[in-house]
Amino acid sequence: MLLVLDSHGMIFRSYFALRDTLTVRRTGEPVWAAYGFANTLLYVLNELEPTHVIAAWDAPEKTFRHRADESYKATRRPMPDDLPSQIGRVRELLDAFRIPVLEAPGYEADDVVGTLTTQAAKAGVQTVVMTLDNDMVQLVEPGVRVYMYRPYQRDYVMYDGAKVRERWGFEPDQIRDYKALVGDNSDNISGVKGIGERGANALIEQWGSVEEMLDHLDEVKPPRAQKALTAGRDDAAHSKMMATIVRDVPTVDLDLPASVVNEYDRETVLELFRELEFRSLVSRLPRHASDTPSPQDRESAAPAGDEERDYRVVTTKKDLAALVRAVRKAGRFAFEVVADDEHPMRAASSLVGIGVSVAAAEGWYVPFGHSQEPPPPAEGQQEMDVEPPELPPPLKQLAQADVLAALQPIFTDAKLSRVAHNAKAATLALAEAEGGFWVDVEFDTMVAAYLLGDANATVRSLAFERLGHELVDPKTLLGTGRKAVPFSRTTPEDCASFATGNADMALRVAGELAEELEGSGVEGIFEQVDMPHVAVLGRIERHGLALDLSVLEQLAEELAEGIVTAEHA
């Protein structure tokens, strides 16, 4: 299926819908229109799953419509000063996705779209036009549909012939006749004075086209419509010409091999997303030609990139002892705690494993809570009296008690330096676990990033923005919706890519953030205030906070007396 983008419509809609909401943190560059375009593009690629995409573009030159009528679009406001640079970013984005951008001097993007859909229909290619412009409805025909965003409803609707007849009451091609009669204020097309929407619908139902109406003026009823058409005969013909999308632009040729969706330049897209800080969009990139399984396949959970990673799964006490020795030798390590429950106080009862890293691309994953047994039936769900499926061999993993006992010395040794992302949650989970212990962390990448201006930063976003690395998206590993599984139902090998990858990147990002902190003026706050308070806040969350009620009671009395005094002043 071919998707044709009405590019400028998407850009302008994004600009005004998201105006002043997004700038690049480091440079202040406005990018909300580019972000909105990218967001919409990824949404429609995921929703429609086209095999080919082409972007229609407005050429800078005036079109034949401007030459035919100087008032055409003359009432539109000038382009905002901060929009041209964002349009340039959209072109960079389209180039990175290797989406052909077609424009034709003397014609509008609408005409490029019309020519492409006509050529595709003749070639038997199913086509969808992505637009916000009702004019495009005239292009609907067998094999061609229009996917239109509705700003006020904040949704999309797919128009085929039946949907157009349901919405407007006439055939798709007759939208030209409708606009010839009622005009189009957005394009400054006058239409015929004295004919409104109801009158236009009645005339189209009776005569089919403006040409037929004008050829049978003496028979047109009611008299009021006949009089309006007689006086506005030239306006009707001119307005229809202006509203008609050209379908045979001579310089536009459909090239399907050049528009394949999954052959985009992934690295360039990622680099552009990093530069523009579009980190939330990374996990939504379409499948690449080099990918093998679907992104939803958990077997493809490893991060993208060519870097060799040595992530080992620890399943024996001998390997666990080797991990401990490696950590002591390194003197510094990062860790990631994996649990089925995200809440740190409840996570202790659902721990699954721990990822550890001592150097870039090197680390271990120690599983102890994975299970291949089917989950219990949900509350209210009846158990089926059927033969249970044959289970695979038991997973090879150590007991949680043995793992925590072996790791406690390195997690509590004051001579070793520890790094984590969201250290409070990780340390609470370990402290609450059976046989657990409290961990003091020297460097929390989440806290450091927050001090440097990254609100709600995840280790995935930090790794992507600062190091250009893609970490495993939990949704890719666990699935979504009804098919989602907890971490304990994944294999240790798959989970290793997630847990050890997070620890690995936390360790690397910590180095980058430490350098930024040095020249930021907030290094002292990080070292002397925030990091010492991670442990304090964690213990408060775990044990609660003691209050001297007598002090509060005294304060209440003083406030009450002050209120009375103020009332009588």
Coordinates of C-alpha atoms in Angstrom, one line a residue:
M1 CA 0.0 0.0 0.0
L2 CA 1.2 3.5 -0.9
L3 CA 0.9 6.4 1.5
V4 CA 1.0 9.9 0.0
L5 CA 1.6 12.7 2.5
D6 CA 0.1 16.2 2.2
S7 CA 3.3 17.5 3.8
H8 CA 2.6 21.2 4.3
G9 CA -0.9 20.5 5.7
M10 CA 0.7 18.2 8.3
I11 CA 3.4 20.8 9.1
F12 CA 1.0 23.7 9.6
R13 CA -1.4 21.7 11.7
S14 CA 1.5 20.6 13.9
Y15 CA 2.8 24.1 14.2
F16 CA -0.4 25.7 15.4
A17 CA -1.5 22.7 17.5
L18 CA 1.8 22.6 19.5
R19 CA 2.9 26.2 19.2
D20 CA 5.5 27.3 21.7
T21 CA 5.5 23.9 23.4
L22 CA 8.9 22.4 22.5
T23 CA 12.4 23.7 22.0
V24 CA 15.7 22.0 22.0
R25 CA 17.0 22.3 25.6
R26 CA 20.6 23.1 24.8
T27 CA 20.1 25.6 21.9
G28 CA 16.5 26.9 22.3
E29 CA 15.7 26.0 18.7
P30 CA 11.9 25.8 18.1
V31 CA 11.0 22.3 16.9
W32 CA 7.4 21.7 17.8
A33 CA 6.2 21.6 14.2
A34 CA 8.9 19.1 13.3
Y35 CA 8.0 17.1 16.4
G36 CA 4.3 17.1 15.5
F37 CA 5.1 16.1 12.0
A38 CA 7.4 13.2 13.1
N39 CA 4.8 12.1 15.7
T40 CA 2.0 12.0 13.1
L41 CA 4.2 10.3 10.6
L42 CA 5.1 7.5 13.0
Y43 CA 1.5 7.2 14.1
V44 CA 0.2 6.7 10.6
L45 CA 3.1 4.3 9.7
N46 CA 2.1 2.2 12.7
E47 CA -1.6 2.5 12.1
L48 CA -1.7 1.9 8.3
E49 CA 1.5 -0.2 7.9
P50 CA 2.1 1.1 4.3
T51 CA 4.8 -0.5 2.2
H52 CA 5.7 2.7 0.4
V53 CA 5.6 6.4 1.3
I54 CA 5.9 9.6 -0.8
A55 CA 5.7 13.2 0.4
A56 CA 4.1 15.8 -1.8
W57 CA 5.6 19.3 -1.3
D58 CA 4.6 22.8 -2.3
A59 CA 7.2 24.3 -4.7
P60 CA 8.2 27.9 -3.8
E61 CA 7.1 29.4 -7.2
K62 CA 3.6 30.7 -7.7
T63 CA 1.2 28.3 -9.4
F64 CA -1.0 28.4 -12.4
R65 CA -3.9 29.2 -10.0
H66 CA -2.1 32.4 -8.8
R67 CA -1.6 33.4 -12.4
A68 CA -5.3 32.8 -13.1
D69 CA -6.5 34.7 -10.1
E70 CA -4.3 37.2 -8.2
S71 CA -6.6 37.0 -5.2
Y72 CA -6.0 33.2 -4.8
K73 CA -5.0 32.6 -1.1
A74 CA -4.3 36.3 -0.8
T75 CA -6.1 36.5 2.5
R76 CA -3.8 34.1 4.2
R77 CA -1.5 35.4 6.9
P78 CA 2.3 35.5 6.2
M79 CA 4.3 32.5 7.4
P80 CA 5.4 32.9 11.1
D81 CA 9.1 33.8 11.4
D82 CA 9.8 30.6 13.5
L83 CA 8.3 28.2 11.0
P84 CA 10.7 28.2 8.0
S85 CA 13.5 26.6 10.0
Q86 CA 11.1 23.9 11.3
I87 CA 10.1 23.2 7.7
G88 CA 13.7 22.7 7.0
R89 CA 13.9 20.2 9.8
V90 CA 11.0 18.3 8.3
R91 CA 12.8 18.0 5.0
E92 CA 15.8 16.6 6.9
L93 CA 13.5 14.1 8.6
L94 CA 12.0 13.0 5.3
D95 CA 15.4 12.7 3.8
A96 CA 16.6 10.5 6.7
F97 CA 13.5 8.3 6.3
R98 CA 14.3 8.2 2.5
I99 CA 10.8 9.3 1.7
P100 CA 10.9 10.8 -1.7
V101 CA 9.8 14.5 -1.7
L102 CA 8.0 15.5 -4.9
E103 CA 7.2 19.0 -6.0
A104 CA 6.3 20.5 -9.3
P105 CA 7.1 24.2 -10.2
G106 CA 3.8 25.9 -11.2
Y107 CA 1.7 23.4 -9.3
E108 CA 0.6 22.8 -5.7
A109 CA 1.3 19.8 -3.6
D110 CA -2.4 18.9 -4.1
D111 CA -1.7 18.5 -7.8
V112 CA 1.3 16.3 -7.1
V113 CA -0.9 14.1 -4.9
G114 CA -3.6 13.9 -7.6
T115 CA -1.1 12.9 -10.2
L116 CA 0.5 10.2 -7.9
T117 CA -2.9 8.7 -6.9
T118 CA -4.0 8.6 -10.5
Q119 CA -0.9 6.8 -11.6
A120 CA -1.1 4.4 -8.7
A121 CA -4.7 3.6 -9.4
K122 CA -3.9 2.8 -13.0
A123 CA -1.0 0.6 -11.8
G124 CA -3.4 -1.3 -9.4
V125 CA -1.6 0.1 -6.3
Q126 CA -3.8 0.6 -3.2
T127 CA -3.2 4.2 -2.1
V128 CA -4.1 6.3 1.0
V129 CA -3.7 10.1 1.1
M130 CA -2.8 11.6 4.5
T131 CA -4.2 15.1 4.7
L132 CA -6.3 17.7 6.6
D133 CA -7.8 19.2 3.4
N134 CA -11.3 18.5 2.3
D135 CA -10.2 19.3 -1.3
M136 CA -8.4 15.9 -1.4
V137 CA -11.7 14.0 -1.1
Q138 CA -12.2 14.5 -4.8
L139 CA -9.4 12.1 -5.4
V140 CA -11.3 9.2 -3.8
E141 CA -11.9 6.4 -6.3
P142 CA -11.6 2.6 -6.2
G143 CA -8.1 1.9 -4.8
V144 CA -7.7 5.4 -3.5
R145 CA -8.8 6.5 0.0
V146 CA -8.2 9.7 2.0
Y147 CA -7.1 9.5 5.7
M148 CA -8.1 12.8 7.1
Y149 CA -7.3 14.4 10.5
R150 CA -10.2 16.1 12.2
P151 CA -8.7 18.8 14.5
Y152 CA -11.8 19.4 16.6
Q153 CA -12.6 15.8 17.1
R154 CA -8.9 15.0 17.6
D155 CA -9.1 11.8 15.5
Y156 CA -8.7 10.5 12.0
V157 CA -11.4 9.3 9.6
M158 CA -10.8 7.1 6.5
Y159 CA -12.8 8.2 3.5
D160 CA -13.8 5.8 0.7
G161 CA -16.6 6.4 -1.7
A162 CA -19.3 5.3 0.8
K163 CA -17.9 7.4 3.6
V164 CA -17.8 10.5 1.3
R165 CA -21.5 10.0 0.3
E166 CA -22.4 9.6 4.0
R167 CA -20.6 12.8 5.0
W168 CA -21.4 15.1 2.0
G169 CA -24.3 13.4 0.2
F170 CA -22.6 13.3 -3.2
E171 CA -19.8 11.5 -5.0
P172 CA -16.1 12.3 -4.3
D173 CA -15.5 14.0 -7.6
Q174 CA -18.4 16.3 -7.0
I175 CA -16.6 18.1 -4.2
R176 CA -15.3 20.3 -7.0
D177 CA -18.8 21.3 -8.0
Y178 CA -19.7 21.9 -4.4
K179 CA -16.8 24.3 -3.9
A180 CA -17.5 25.9 -7.3
L181 CA -20.9 26.9 -5.8
V182 CA -20.3 27.7 -2.2
G183 CA -16.6 28.8 -2.5
D184 CA -13.7 28.2 -0.2
N185 CA -12.7 31.0 2.2
S186 CA -9.4 29.4 3.1
D187 CA -8.3 29.6 -0.6
N188 CA -10.2 32.8 -1.3
I189 CA -12.3 31.0 -4.0
S190 CA -15.5 33.1 -4.4
G191 CA -18.1 30.6 -5.5
V192 CA -21.5 31.8 -6.6
K193 CA -23.1 34.6 -4.5
G194 CA -26.6 33.6 -3.3
I195 CA -26.0 29.8 -3.2
G196 CA -25.3 28.2 0.2
E197 CA -24.6 24.7 1.3
R198 CA -28.2 23.4 1.1
G199 CA -28.7 25.0 -2.3
A200 CA -25.5 23.5 -3.6
N201 CA -26.4 20.0 -2.4
A202 CA -29.8 20.3 -4.0
L203 CA -28.3 21.5 -7.3
I204 CA -25.7 18.8 -7.4
E205 CA -28.3 16.1 -6.6
Q206 CA -30.4 17.4 -9.5
W207 CA -27.8 18.1 -12.1
G208 CA -24.6 16.3 -11.1
S209 CA -22.1 19.0 -12.2
V210 CA -21.7 22.7 -12.7
E211 CA -21.4 22.3 -16.4
E212 CA -24.9 20.6 -16.6
M213 CA -26.4 23.3 -14.5
L214 CA -25.0 26.0 -16.8
D215 CA -26.1 24.1 -19.9
H216 CA -29.7 24.0 -18.5
L217 CA -30.0 27.3 -16.8
D218 CA -33.6 27.7 -18.0
E219 CA -34.6 24.5 -16.2
V220 CA -32.8 25.2 -12.9
K221 CA -35.1 25.5 -9.9
P222 CA -35.9 27.2 -7.6
P223 CA -35.9 30.6 -9.4
R224 CA -33.6 32.1 -6.8
A225 CA -30.9 29.5 -7.6
Q226 CA -31.4 30.1 -11.4
K227 CA -31.0 33.8 -10.9
A228 CA -27.8 33.3 -8.8
L229 CA -26.3 30.9 -11.4
T230 CA -27.1 33.2 -14.3
A231 CA -25.4 36.1 -12.6
G232 CA -22.5 34.1 -11.4
R233 CA -22.0 31.9 -14.4
D234 CA -18.4 33.0 -14.9
D235 CA -17.7 32.7 -11.2
A236 CA -19.0 29.1 -11.1
A237 CA -16.8 28.0 -14.0
H238 CA -13.8 29.9 -12.7
S239 CA -14.2 28.6 -9.1
K240 CA -14.5 25.0 -10.3
M241 CA -11.3 25.3 -12.3
M242 CA -9.5 26.7 -9.2
A243 CA -10.9 23.9 -7.0
T244 CA -10.0 21.1 -9.3
I245 CA -6.9 19.1 -8.5
V246 CA -4.7 18.4 -11.5
R247 CA -4.1 14.7 -12.1
D248 CA -1.6 14.8 -14.9
V249 CA 1.3 17.0 -13.8
P250 CA 3.9 16.3 -16.5
T251 CA 7.0 16.3 -14.2
V252 CA 5.6 13.9 -11.6
D253 CA 6.3 10.2 -12.0
L254 CA 5.4 7.4 -9.5
D255 CA 8.6 5.6 -8.5
L256 CA 7.6 2.8 -6.1
P257 CA 11.1 1.2 -5.7
A258 CA 12.4 4.5 -4.3
S259 CA 9.7 4.8 -1.7
V260 CA 10.0 1.6 0.3
V261 CA 9.2 2.2 4.0
N262 CA 11.7 -0.1 5.7
E263 CA 14.7 1.0 3.7
Y264 CA 15.2 4.3 5.6
D265 CA 18.5 5.5 7.0
R266 CA 18.0 4.4 10.6
E267 CA 21.3 5.9 11.9
T268 CA 20.6 9.3 10.4
V269 CA 17.1 9.3 11.8
L270 CA 18.5 8.4 15.3
E271 CA 21.1 11.1 15.0
L272 CA 18.5 13.7 14.0
F273 CA 16.2 12.6 16.9
R274 CA 19.1 13.0 19.3
E275 CA 19.9 16.4 18.0
L276 CA 16.2 17.5 18.2
E277 CA 15.7 15.7 21.6
F278 CA 12.9 13.6 20.2
R279 CA 13.8 10.7 22.5
S280 CA 10.2 9.7 23.2
L281 CA 9.7 8.8 19.5
V282 CA 12.6 6.4 19.2
S283 CA 10.8 3.2 20.3
R284 CA 8.1 3.9 17.6
L285 CA 10.4 3.8 14.6
P286 CA 9.1 1.4 11.9
R287 CA 10.8 -1.9 11.3
H288 CA 14.0 -1.6 9.3
A289 CA 15.0 -3.8 6.3
S290 CA 17.9 -5.1 8.4
D291 CA 15.6 -6.2 11.2
T292 CA 14.6 -9.8 11.2
P293 CA 11.6 -10.5 13.5
S294 CA 8.9 -7.9 14.2
P295 CA 9.7 -5.3 16.8
Q296 CA 7.0 -7.0 19.0
D297 CA 9.0 -10.2 19.0
R298 CA 10.8 -10.5 22.3
E299 CA 13.6 -12.4 20.6
S300 CA 14.7 -9.1 19.0
A301 CA 15.0 -7.4 22.3
A302 CA 18.7 -6.6 22.0
P303 CA 19.6 -3.0 21.5
A304 CA 20.3 -1.8 18.0
G305 CA 23.9 -1.1 17.0
D306 CA 27.0 -2.9 15.9
E307 CA 28.8 -2.8 19.2
E308 CA 29.8 -6.1 20.7
R309 CA 28.3 -6.6 24.1
D310 CA 29.5 -9.2 26.6
Y311 CA 26.5 -9.7 28.8
R312 CA 26.8 -13.0 30.7
V313 CA 23.9 -14.8 32.5
V314 CA 25.1 -16.0 35.9
T315 CA 23.6 -19.4 36.7
T316 CA 26.2 -21.0 39.0
K317 CA 27.8 -20.1 42.3
K318 CA 31.2 -20.3 40.6
D319 CA 30.1 -17.6 38.0
L320 CA 28.6 -15.6 40.8
A321 CA 31.9 -15.6 42.7
A322 CA 33.7 -14.5 39.5
L323 CA 31.3 -11.6 39.2
V324 CA 32.1 -10.5 42.8
R325 CA 35.9 -10.7 42.1
A326 CA 35.5 -8.6 39.0
V327 CA 33.6 -6.0 40.8
R328 CA 36.2 -5.7 43.6
K329 CA 38.9 -5.5 41.0
A330 CA 37.1 -2.7 39.1
G331 CA 36.3 -0.8 42.3
R332 CA 33.2 0.8 40.7
F333 CA 30.0 -0.8 39.3
A334 CA 26.5 0.0 38.2
F335 CA 23.5 -2.1 38.9
E336 CA 19.8 -2.5 37.8
V337 CA 17.2 -4.3 39.9
V338 CA 14.5 -6.1 38.0
A339 CA 11.1 -6.8 39.6
D340 CA 7.6 -7.5 38.4
D341 CA 6.1 -4.7 40.5
E342 CA 7.3 -1.2 39.8
H343 CA 6.6 0.1 43.3
P344 CA 9.8 -0.2 45.3
M345 CA 8.2 -1.3 48.5
R346 CA 6.2 -4.0 46.7
A347 CA 9.0 -4.9 44.3
A348 CA 10.9 -6.7 47.2
S349 CA 8.4 -9.6 47.0
S350 CA 8.6 -9.9 43.2
L351 CA 12.3 -9.6 42.5
V352 CA 13.4 -11.3 39.3
G353 CA 17.1 -10.5 38.9
I354 CA 20.0 -8.0 39.1
G355 CA 22.1 -6.6 36.3
V356 CA 25.6 -5.5 37.0
S357 CA 28.2 -3.7 34.9
V358 CA 31.8 -2.8 35.6
A359 CA 32.9 -1.5 32.1
A360 CA 31.4 -0.4 28.8
A361 CA 29.7 -3.3 27.0
E362 CA 30.6 -5.7 29.8
G363 CA 28.4 -7.0 32.5
W364 CA 26.3 -9.8 34.1
Y365 CA 22.7 -10.7 34.7
V366 CA 21.9 -12.8 37.8
P367 CA 18.5 -14.3 37.5
F368 CA 16.6 -15.9 40.4
G369 CA 12.9 -15.1 40.0
H370 CA 12.1 -16.3 36.4
S371 CA 9.4 -18.8 35.9
Q372 CA 8.0 -20.7 33.0
E373 CA 5.0 -22.0 34.8
P374 CA 1.7 -20.6 33.4
P375 CA 0.3 -17.6 35.5
P376 CA -2.6 -18.3 37.8
P377 CA -6.1 -17.5 36.5
A378 CA -7.2 -14.0 36.9
E379 CA -9.7 -13.2 39.7
G380 CA -13.1 -14.4 38.6
Q381 CA -11.7 -16.5 35.8
Q382 CA -12.6 -20.2 36.0
E383 CA -9.9 -22.8 35.7
M384 CA -10.4 -25.1 32.6
D385 CA -10.5 -28.8 33.3
V386 CA -8.1 -29.7 30.5
E387 CA -4.7 -31.3 30.2
P388 CA -2.1 -28.6 31.0
P389 CA 0.5 -28.0 28.3
E390 CA 3.9 -29.7 28.7
L391 CA 6.3 -27.4 30.4
P392 CA 9.8 -26.8 29.2
P393 CA 12.7 -27.9 31.3
P394 CA 13.2 -25.9 34.5
L395 CA 15.2 -22.7 34.1
K396 CA 18.7 -22.8 35.3
Q397 CA 19.1 -20.1 38.0
L398 CA 20.3 -19.6 41.5
A399 CA 18.1 -19.1 44.6
Q400 CA 17.4 -15.6 45.6
A401 CA 18.9 -16.1 49.1
D402 CA 22.2 -17.4 47.7
V403 CA 22.4 -14.5 45.2
L404 CA 21.7 -11.8 47.8
A405 CA 24.1 -13.3 50.3
A406 CA 26.9 -13.4 47.7
L407 CA 26.2 -9.8 46.5
Q408 CA 25.8 -8.2 49.9
P409 CA 29.5 -7.7 50.5
I410 CA 30.1 -5.7 47.3
F411 CA 26.8 -3.8 47.7
T412 CA 27.6 -2.7 51.2
D413 CA 31.4 -2.3 51.0
A414 CA 32.2 1.4 51.6
K415 CA 35.4 1.0 49.6
L416 CA 33.5 0.3 46.4
S417 CA 31.7 3.0 44.4
R418 CA 28.2 2.2 43.2
V419 CA 26.1 3.8 40.4
A420 CA 22.4 3.4 39.7
H421 CA 19.5 5.1 37.9
N422 CA 16.7 6.0 40.4
A423 CA 18.8 4.6 43.2
K424 CA 16.1 5.2 45.9
A425 CA 13.8 2.7 44.2
A426 CA 16.5 0.1 43.7
T427 CA 17.9 0.3 47.2
L428 CA 14.4 0.2 48.7
A429 CA 13.6 -3.0 46.8
L430 CA 16.8 -4.6 48.0
A431 CA 16.4 -3.5 51.6
E432 CA 12.8 -4.8 51.8
A433 CA 13.6 -8.2 50.2
E434 CA 13.9 -11.3 52.4
G435 CA 17.6 -11.5 53.2
G436 CA 18.1 -8.0 51.8
F437 CA 20.3 -5.2 52.8
W438 CA 20.7 -1.4 52.5
V439 CA 22.8 0.0 49.6
D440 CA 24.5 3.4 49.6
V441 CA 24.9 4.8 46.1
E442 CA 27.6 7.3 45.1
F443 CA 26.1 8.5 41.8
D444 CA 22.4 8.5 40.8
T445 CA 22.1 9.3 37.1
M446 CA 18.5 10.3 37.4
V447 CA 19.2 12.9 40.1
A448 CA 22.2 14.2 38.2
A449 CA 20.2 14.5 35.0
Y450 CA 17.4 16.3 36.9
L451 CA 19.8 18.9 38.3
L452 CA 21.1 19.5 34.8
G453 CA 17.6 20.2 33.5
D454 CA 16.4 16.8 32.3
A455 CA 13.0 16.4 33.9
N456 CA 11.6 12.8 34.1
A457 CA 14.7 11.4 32.4
T458 CA 15.0 7.7 32.0
V459 CA 18.2 5.8 31.5
R460 CA 17.0 4.9 28.0
S461 CA 16.5 8.6 27.1
L462 CA 19.9 9.6 28.7
A463 CA 21.7 6.8 26.8
F464 CA 20.1 7.8 23.6
E465 CA 20.6 11.5 23.9
R466 CA 24.1 11.6 25.3
L467 CA 25.7 8.4 23.9
G468 CA 23.6 7.6 20.9
H469 CA 22.8 4.1 22.2
E470 CA 19.4 2.4 22.0
L471 CA 18.4 0.4 25.0
V472 CA 15.8 -2.3 25.1
D473 CA 12.3 -0.8 25.4
P474 CA 10.4 -2.7 28.1
K475 CA 7.4 -2.8 25.8
T476 CA 9.4 -4.7 23.3
L477 CA 10.6 -7.2 25.9
L478 CA 7.3 -7.6 27.7
G479 CA 4.7 -6.9 25.0
T480 CA 1.6 -4.7 25.4
G481 CA -2.0 -5.0 26.2
R482 CA -3.4 -8.4 26.9
K483 CA -0.3 -10.1 25.5
A484 CA 1.9 -8.4 28.0
V485 CA 3.9 -10.6 30.4
P486 CA 5.8 -9.7 33.6
F487 CA 9.6 -9.8 33.7
S488 CA 9.5 -13.1 35.5
R489 CA 7.9 -14.7 32.4
T490 CA 10.7 -13.7 30.1
T491 CA 13.8 -15.8 29.6
P492 CA 17.0 -14.8 31.6
E493 CA 18.8 -14.3 28.3
D494 CA 16.2 -11.8 27.0
C495 CA 16.1 -10.0 30.4
A496 CA 19.9 -9.8 30.4
S497 CA 19.8 -7.4 27.4
F498 CA 17.4 -5.2 29.4
A499 CA 18.9 -5.3 32.9
T500 CA 22.6 -5.5 32.1
G501 CA 22.1 -3.0 29.3
N502 CA 20.6 -0.5 31.7
A503 CA 23.4 -1.0 34.2
D504 CA 26.0 -0.7 31.4
M505 CA 24.5 2.6 30.1
A506 CA 24.0 4.0 33.6
L507 CA 27.7 3.5 34.2
R508 CA 28.7 5.2 31.0
V509 CA 26.1 8.0 31.3
A510 CA 27.4 8.7 34.9
G511 CA 30.8 9.7 33.3
E512 CA 29.1 12.1 30.9
L513 CA 26.9 13.6 33.6
A514 CA 29.9 14.0 36.0
E515 CA 31.7 16.1 33.4
E516 CA 28.6 18.3 32.9
L517 CA 28.2 18.7 36.6
E518 CA 31.7 20.0 37.0
G519 CA 31.1 23.2 35.0
S520 CA 27.4 23.6 35.9
G521 CA 27.6 25.3 39.3
V522 CA 25.3 22.6 40.8
E523 CA 28.0 20.0 41.5
G524 CA 28.1 20.9 45.2
I525 CA 24.4 20.5 45.5
F526 CA 24.6 17.1 43.9
E527 CA 27.4 15.9 46.1
Q528 CA 26.5 17.5 49.4
V529 CA 22.7 17.7 49.3
D530 CA 21.0 15.5 46.8
M531 CA 23.0 12.3 47.0
P532 CA 23.2 12.2 50.8
H533 CA 19.5 12.7 50.9
V534 CA 18.7 9.7 48.6
A535 CA 19.4 7.3 51.5
V536 CA 17.6 9.6 54.0
L537 CA 14.5 9.8 51.8
G538 CA 14.6 6.0 51.2
R539 CA 14.7 5.3 54.9
I540 CA 11.9 7.7 55.5
E541 CA 9.8 6.0 52.8
R542 CA 10.6 2.6 54.3
H543 CA 10.2 3.3 58.0
G544 CA 8.0 6.5 58.1
L545 CA 8.7 9.8 59.8
A546 CA 8.4 10.5 63.5
L547 CA 6.5 13.6 64.5
D548 CA 6.5 15.4 67.8
L549 CA 2.7 16.0 68.2
S550 CA 3.2 18.4 71.1
V551 CA 5.0 20.8 68.8
L552 CA 2.2 20.6 66.3
E553 CA -0.4 21.1 69.0
Q554 CA 1.4 24.2 70.3
L555 CA 1.7 25.6 66.8
A556 CA -2.0 25.1 66.2
E557 CA -2.8 27.0 69.4
E558 CA -0.5 29.9 68.3
L559 CA -2.1 30.0 64.9
A560 CA -5.6 30.1 66.4
E561 CA -4.6 32.9 68.7
G562 CA -3.1 34.8 65.8
I563 CA -6.3 34.4 63.7
V564 CA -8.5 35.7 66.6
T565 CA -6.1 38.7 67.0
A566 CA -6.2 39.4 63.3
E567 CA -10.0 39.3 63.2
H568 CA -10.3 41.9 66.0
A569 CA -7.6 44.2 64.7

